[in-house]
Structures are given as C-alpha cells and as structure tokens.
Tab-separated table of C-alpha atoms in Angstrom:
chain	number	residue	atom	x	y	z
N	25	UNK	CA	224.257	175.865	118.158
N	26	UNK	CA	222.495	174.930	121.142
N	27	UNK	CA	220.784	172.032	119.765
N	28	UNK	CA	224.676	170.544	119.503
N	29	UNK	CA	225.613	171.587	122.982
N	30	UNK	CA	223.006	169.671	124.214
N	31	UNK	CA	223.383	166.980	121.304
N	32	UNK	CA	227.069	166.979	122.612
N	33	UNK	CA	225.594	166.332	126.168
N	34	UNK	CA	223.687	163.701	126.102
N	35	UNK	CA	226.450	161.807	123.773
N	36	UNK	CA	229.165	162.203	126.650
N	37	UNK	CA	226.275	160.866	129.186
N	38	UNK	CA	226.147	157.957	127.139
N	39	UNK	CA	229.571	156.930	126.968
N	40	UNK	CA	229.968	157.876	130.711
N	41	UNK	CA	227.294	155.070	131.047
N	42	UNK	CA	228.352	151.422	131.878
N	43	UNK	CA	224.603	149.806	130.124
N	44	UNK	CA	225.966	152.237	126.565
N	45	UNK	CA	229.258	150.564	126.469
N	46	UNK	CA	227.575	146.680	127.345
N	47	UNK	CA	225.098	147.393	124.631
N	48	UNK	CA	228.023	148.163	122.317
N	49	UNK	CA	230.368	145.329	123.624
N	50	UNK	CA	227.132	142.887	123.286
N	51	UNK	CA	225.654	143.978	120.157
N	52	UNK	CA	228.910	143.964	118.335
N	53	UNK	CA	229.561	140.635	119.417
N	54	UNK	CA	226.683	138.704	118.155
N	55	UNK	CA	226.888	140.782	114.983
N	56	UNK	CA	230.453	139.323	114.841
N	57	UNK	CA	229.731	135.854	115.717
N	58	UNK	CA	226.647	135.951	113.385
N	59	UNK	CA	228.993	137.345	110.588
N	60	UNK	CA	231.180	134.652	110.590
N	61	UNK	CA	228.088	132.143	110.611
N	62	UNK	CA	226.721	133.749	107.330
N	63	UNK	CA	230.105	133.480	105.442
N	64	UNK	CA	230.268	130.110	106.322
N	65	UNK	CA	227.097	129.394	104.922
N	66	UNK	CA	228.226	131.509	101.949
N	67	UNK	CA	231.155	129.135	101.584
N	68	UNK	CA	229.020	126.390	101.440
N	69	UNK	CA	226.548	127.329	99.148
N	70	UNK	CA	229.185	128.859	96.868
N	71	UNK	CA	229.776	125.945	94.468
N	72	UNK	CA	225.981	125.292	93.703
N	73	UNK	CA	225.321	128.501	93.438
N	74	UNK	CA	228.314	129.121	90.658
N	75	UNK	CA	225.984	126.569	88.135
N	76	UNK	CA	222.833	128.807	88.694
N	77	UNK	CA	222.637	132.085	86.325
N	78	UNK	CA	221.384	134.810	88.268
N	79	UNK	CA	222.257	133.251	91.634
N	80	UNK	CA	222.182	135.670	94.915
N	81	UNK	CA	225.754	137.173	95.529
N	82	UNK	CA	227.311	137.403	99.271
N	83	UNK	CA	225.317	140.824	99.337
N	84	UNK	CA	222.396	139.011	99.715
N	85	UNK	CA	223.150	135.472	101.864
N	86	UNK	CA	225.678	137.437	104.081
N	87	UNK	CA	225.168	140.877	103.985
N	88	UNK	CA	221.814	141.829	103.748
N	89	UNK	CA	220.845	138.904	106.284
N	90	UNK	CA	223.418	140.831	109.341
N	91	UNK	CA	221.685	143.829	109.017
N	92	UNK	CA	218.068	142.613	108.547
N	93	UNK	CA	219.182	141.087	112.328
N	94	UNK	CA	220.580	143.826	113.783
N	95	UNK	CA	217.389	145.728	113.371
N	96	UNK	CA	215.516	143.429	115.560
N	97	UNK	CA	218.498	143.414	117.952
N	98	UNK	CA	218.311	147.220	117.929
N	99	UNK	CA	214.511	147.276	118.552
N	100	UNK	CA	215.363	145.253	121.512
N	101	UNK	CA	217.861	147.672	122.831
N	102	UNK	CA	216.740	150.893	121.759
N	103	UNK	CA	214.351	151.321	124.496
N	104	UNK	CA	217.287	151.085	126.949
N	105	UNK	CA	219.280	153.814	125.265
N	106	UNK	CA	216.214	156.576	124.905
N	107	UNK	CA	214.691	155.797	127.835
N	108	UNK	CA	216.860	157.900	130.567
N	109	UNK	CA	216.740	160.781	127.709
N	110	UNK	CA	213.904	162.771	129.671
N	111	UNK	CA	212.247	161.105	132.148
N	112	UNK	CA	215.562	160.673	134.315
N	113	UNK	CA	215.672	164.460	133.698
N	114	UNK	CA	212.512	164.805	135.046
N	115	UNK	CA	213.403	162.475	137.907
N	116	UNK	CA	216.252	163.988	139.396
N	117	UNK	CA	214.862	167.481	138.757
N	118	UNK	CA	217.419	168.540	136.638
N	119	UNK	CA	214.890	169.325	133.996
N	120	UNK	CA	213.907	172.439	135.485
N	121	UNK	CA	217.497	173.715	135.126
N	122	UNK	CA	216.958	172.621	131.034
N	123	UNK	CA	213.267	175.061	131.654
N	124	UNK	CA	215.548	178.349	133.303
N	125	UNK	CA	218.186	178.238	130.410
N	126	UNK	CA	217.275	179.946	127.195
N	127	UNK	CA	216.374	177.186	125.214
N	128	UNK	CA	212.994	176.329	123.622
N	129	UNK	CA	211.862	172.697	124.030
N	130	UNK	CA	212.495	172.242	119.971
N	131	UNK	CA	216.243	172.391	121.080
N	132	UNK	CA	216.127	170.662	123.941
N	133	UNK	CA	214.117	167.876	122.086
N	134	UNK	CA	216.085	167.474	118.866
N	135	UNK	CA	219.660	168.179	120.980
N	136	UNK	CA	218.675	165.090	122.728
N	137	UNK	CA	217.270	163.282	119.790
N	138	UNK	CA	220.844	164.325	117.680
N	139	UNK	CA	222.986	162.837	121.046
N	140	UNK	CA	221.318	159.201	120.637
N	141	UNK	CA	221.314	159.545	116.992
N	142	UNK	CA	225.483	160.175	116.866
N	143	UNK	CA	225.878	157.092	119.228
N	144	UNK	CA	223.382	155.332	117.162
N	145	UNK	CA	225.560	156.341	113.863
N	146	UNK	CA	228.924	155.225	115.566
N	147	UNK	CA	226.657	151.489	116.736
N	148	UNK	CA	225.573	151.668	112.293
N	149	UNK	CA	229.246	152.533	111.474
N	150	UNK	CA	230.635	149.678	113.384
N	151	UNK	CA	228.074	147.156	111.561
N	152	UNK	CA	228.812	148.365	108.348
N	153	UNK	CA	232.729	147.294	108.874
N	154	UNK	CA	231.802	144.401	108.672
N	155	UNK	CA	230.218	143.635	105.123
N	156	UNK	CA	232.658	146.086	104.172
N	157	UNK	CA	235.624	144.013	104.741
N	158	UNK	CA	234.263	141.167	101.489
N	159	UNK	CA	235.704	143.856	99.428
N	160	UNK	CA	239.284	142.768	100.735
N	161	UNK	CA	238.286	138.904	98.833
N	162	UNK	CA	235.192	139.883	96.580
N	163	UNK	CA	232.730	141.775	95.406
N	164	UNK	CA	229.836	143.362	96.904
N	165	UNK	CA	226.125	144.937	95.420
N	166	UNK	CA	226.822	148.215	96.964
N	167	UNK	CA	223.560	149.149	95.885
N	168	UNK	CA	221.537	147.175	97.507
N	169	UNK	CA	223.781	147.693	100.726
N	170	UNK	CA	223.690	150.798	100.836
N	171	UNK	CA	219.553	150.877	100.198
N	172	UNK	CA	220.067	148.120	103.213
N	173	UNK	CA	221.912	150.694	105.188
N	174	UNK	CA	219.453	153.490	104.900
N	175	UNK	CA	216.865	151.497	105.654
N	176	UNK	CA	218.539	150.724	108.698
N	177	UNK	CA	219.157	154.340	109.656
N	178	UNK	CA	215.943	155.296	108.676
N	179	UNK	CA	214.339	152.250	111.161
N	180	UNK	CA	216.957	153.197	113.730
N	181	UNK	CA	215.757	157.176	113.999
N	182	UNK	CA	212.138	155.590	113.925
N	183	UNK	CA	213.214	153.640	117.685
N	184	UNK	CA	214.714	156.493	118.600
N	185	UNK	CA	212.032	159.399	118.069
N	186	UNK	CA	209.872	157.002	119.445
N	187	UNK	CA	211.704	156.155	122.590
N	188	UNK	CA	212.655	159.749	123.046
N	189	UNK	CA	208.853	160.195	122.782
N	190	UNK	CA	207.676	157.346	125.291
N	191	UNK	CA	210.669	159.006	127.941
N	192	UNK	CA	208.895	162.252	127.609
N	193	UNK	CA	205.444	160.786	129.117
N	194	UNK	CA	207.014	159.686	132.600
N	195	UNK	CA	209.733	160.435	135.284
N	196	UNK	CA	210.434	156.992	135.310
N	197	UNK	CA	212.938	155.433	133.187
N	198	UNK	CA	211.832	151.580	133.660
N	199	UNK	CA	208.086	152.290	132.905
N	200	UNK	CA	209.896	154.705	129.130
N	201	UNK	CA	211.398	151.606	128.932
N	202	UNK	CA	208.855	149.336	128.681
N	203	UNK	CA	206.247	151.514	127.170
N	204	UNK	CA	208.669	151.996	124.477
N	205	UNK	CA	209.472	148.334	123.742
N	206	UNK	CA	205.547	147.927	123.498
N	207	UNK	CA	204.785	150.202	120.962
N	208	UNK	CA	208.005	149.224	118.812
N	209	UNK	CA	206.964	145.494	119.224
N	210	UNK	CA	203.608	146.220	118.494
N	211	UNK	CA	204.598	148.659	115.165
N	212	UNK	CA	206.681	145.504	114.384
N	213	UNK	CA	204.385	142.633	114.181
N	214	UNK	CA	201.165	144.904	113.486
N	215	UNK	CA	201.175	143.089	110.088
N	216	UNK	CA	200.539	139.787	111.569
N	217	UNK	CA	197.373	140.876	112.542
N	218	UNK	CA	196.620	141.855	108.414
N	219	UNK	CA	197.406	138.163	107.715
N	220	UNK	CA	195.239	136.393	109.925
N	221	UNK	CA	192.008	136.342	107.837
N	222	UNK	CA	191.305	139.933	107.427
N	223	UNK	CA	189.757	141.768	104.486
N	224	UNK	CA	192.049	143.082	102.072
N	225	UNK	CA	191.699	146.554	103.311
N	226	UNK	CA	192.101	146.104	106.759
N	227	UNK	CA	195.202	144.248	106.027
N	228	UNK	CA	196.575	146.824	103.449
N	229	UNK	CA	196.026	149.322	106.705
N	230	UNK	CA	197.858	146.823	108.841
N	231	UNK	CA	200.949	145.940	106.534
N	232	UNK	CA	201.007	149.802	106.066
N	233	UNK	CA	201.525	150.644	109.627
N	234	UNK	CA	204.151	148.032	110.695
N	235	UNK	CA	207.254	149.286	110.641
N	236	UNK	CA	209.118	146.202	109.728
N	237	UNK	CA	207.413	146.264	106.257
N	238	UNK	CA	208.528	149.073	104.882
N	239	UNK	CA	212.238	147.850	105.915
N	240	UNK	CA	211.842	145.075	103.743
N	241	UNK	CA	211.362	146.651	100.634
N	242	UNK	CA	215.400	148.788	101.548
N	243	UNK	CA	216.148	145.078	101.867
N	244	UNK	CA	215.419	144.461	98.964
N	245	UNK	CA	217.397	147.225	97.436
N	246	UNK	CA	214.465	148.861	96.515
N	247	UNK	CA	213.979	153.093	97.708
N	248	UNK	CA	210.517	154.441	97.325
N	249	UNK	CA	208.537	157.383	98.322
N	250	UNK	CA	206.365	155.614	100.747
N	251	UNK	CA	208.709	154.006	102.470
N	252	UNK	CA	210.728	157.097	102.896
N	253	UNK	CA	207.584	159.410	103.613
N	254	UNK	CA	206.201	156.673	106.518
N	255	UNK	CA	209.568	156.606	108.253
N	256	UNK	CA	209.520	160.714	108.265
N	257	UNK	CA	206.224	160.876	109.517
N	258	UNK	CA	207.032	158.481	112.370
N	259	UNK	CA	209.872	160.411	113.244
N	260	UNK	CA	208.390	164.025	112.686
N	261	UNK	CA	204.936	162.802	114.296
N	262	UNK	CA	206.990	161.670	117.402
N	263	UNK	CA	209.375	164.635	117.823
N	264	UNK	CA	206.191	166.973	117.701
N	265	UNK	CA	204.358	164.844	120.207
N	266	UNK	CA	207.734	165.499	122.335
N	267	UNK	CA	208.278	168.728	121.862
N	268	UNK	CA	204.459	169.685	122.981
N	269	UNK	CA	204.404	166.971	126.491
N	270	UNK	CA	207.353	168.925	127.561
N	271	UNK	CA	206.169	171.945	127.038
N	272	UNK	CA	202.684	171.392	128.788
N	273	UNK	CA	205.392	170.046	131.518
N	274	UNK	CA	207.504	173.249	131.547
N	275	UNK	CA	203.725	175.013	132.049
N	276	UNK	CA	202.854	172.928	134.765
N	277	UNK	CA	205.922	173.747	136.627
C-alpha cells in the first residue's frame, strides 16, 4: 500500500514537471513524424513486394522499425526522467523525512521505481496507438508486435532500474544524469567491442551483456528464456544495489 502512495507520488511530480511533459510532447512527435515516413515507404514498396511470396508485411517495414527507434530515443531520455528520483531527494533534504516515516527502503525504492514505470507505460501506450491504427486499413502480425512491445517494456524497466540506481549514488541530479546515460550507452554498444577481432568467447561475453542484443531477438518476434532472464537480472540486480546505497545512506545519517 505504501509502495503505491509513494508510486502515486513520484507520478504526480512528474506531470507537475515542465522537462516530463517536453519529453512527452517531443518524443511523441518524432515518433509521429517518423510514422508517417515508414508508411510512406510501405506504400512504395507495396507493389514489388505483392510479386514476392513470403514478403515482409507492414508489421515489419513500419511497425517493428518505430519501436526499434523509440528505444534508442528512450535510452536518450531515460536518464532525464530517473535522474531527480533520489538524488534531488537527497539534495533538498527531503530524504530524511522518506528515513522518519515508517517505510523500509524496499518501498521507498520500488514506490519510486513503480511512479516512473506508470509514466513510462502511459509514454509505451501512446506509441503503441500508433501501429495500432493499420488495423483501421490492414492487417497487422500481432505476434510479432506484441513480442516487439514486450521487448520494449522489458528494455524500458532495464533504463529505468538503472537510472533509479545511478540517482541513488549522488545528491546531484546532473552528475545521475550523466552517469546513467554512460552506463546505458555503454550496455548498448558493448557488442561492438565483441566484433572488432575478438575471440569467439570474449565476444559471446560481449554480445551477451549488451542490452540492445537481446532486444533484437523480441524484434524479431522471437521470446526466449535468456532474453527474459538477462532483462530480470538487470532490473533485480539494480533495484538491490538501490535498495542497499540507501540504506547505508539512511545509516550514515
């Protein structure tokens, strides 16, 4: 119950906040505009691809593309969202009022984590409206969108623990910000590293660890067990590592 009063919280501060609603306005727009390019594209292909058997469907050239986008637009802008979620606690001292109350820093972490997790699911729910909306003229492979979508979801709680993590280190929001957007941008192009002339081991280790890899394979429509198990690590690994900084805070205070 607590865990929603505080998840509650933290989703009003973020609508009371002028950067929530440009992120929305911004985001939304160049998913929009980028949309509209895809179907065009779509349009254009359509005829050649009637005369091939097994061609791709719009799933795939329009809708699969838009989200495969709007994860790297949301690794981008993640960091912005988490980054006030402790540290500016910590900064303006309310966290010690957060300490006095009777809550243990499990509910204060996953309250907090739940708050940017709703806004996040209203940002996924908005995205989705759009693929959604070829059903008025065609058909879609809601299959693979939906394996799409939960990868999507999946990456998005992966920014988030790990931003809610990064804000937990520091009192200052900038430096959550930044620290946040390094480790993301590093988990994301950690496979690169695999590909440039390393042993077939070290690369398998590599292409395991970056995150955008294992978002592929939802793109693809395919769900597996180590996909799914990597994300939930991520996520459970990071809200542990929150839940225990804040408490070695609360001890040191």
């Amino acid at each position: 119950m607590m865990i929603l009063h505080i998840a509650m919280r933290e989703l009003r501060s973020l609508f009371l906040s002028p950067l929530a609603w440009a992120i929305l306005a911004v985001l939304q727009f160049i998913m929009a505009w980028l949309f509209l390019v895809q179907i065009e594209s779509f349009l254009q292909l359509q005829p050649r691809l009637a005369a091939i058997e097994g061609a791709p469907g719009i799933t795939s050239i329009v809708a699969v593309p838009i989200l495969d986008t709007a994860a790297f637009l949301l690794l981008l802008v993640t960091p912005l969202l988490s980054m006030r979620l402790i540290s500016e606690e910590r900064r303006s001292q309310t966290i010690s009022l957060l300490f006095s109350a009777p809550l243990s820093m499990t509910e204060i972490v996953l309250g907090k984590y739940l708050g940017l997790m709703t806004f996040f699911a209203i940002m996924l729910g908005m995205f989705l409206l759009m693929p959604l909306s070829l059903l008025i003229g065609g058909s879609l492979d809601l299959g693979l969108l939906a394996a799409a979508m939960l990868g999507l979801g999946l990456l998005v709680a992966s920014f988030a623990a790990v931003g809610l993590f990064m804000s937990s280190l520091t009192a200052q929001p900038l430096i959550a910000a930044m620290s946040s957007f390094g480790l993301l941008l590093l988990l994301w192009i950690i496979d690169w590293a695999g590909k440039a002339g390393q042993t077939d081991k070290v690369s398998g280790l590599f292409s395991y660890l970056s995150i955008r890899e294992h978002f592929e394979s939802f793109t693809r429509g395919a769900v597996n067990s180590v996909d799914l198990l990597y994300y939930l690590l991520l996520i459970g690994t990071a809200l542990i590592m929150s839940i225990r900084q804040l408490d070695a805070h609360r001890l040191q205070h």
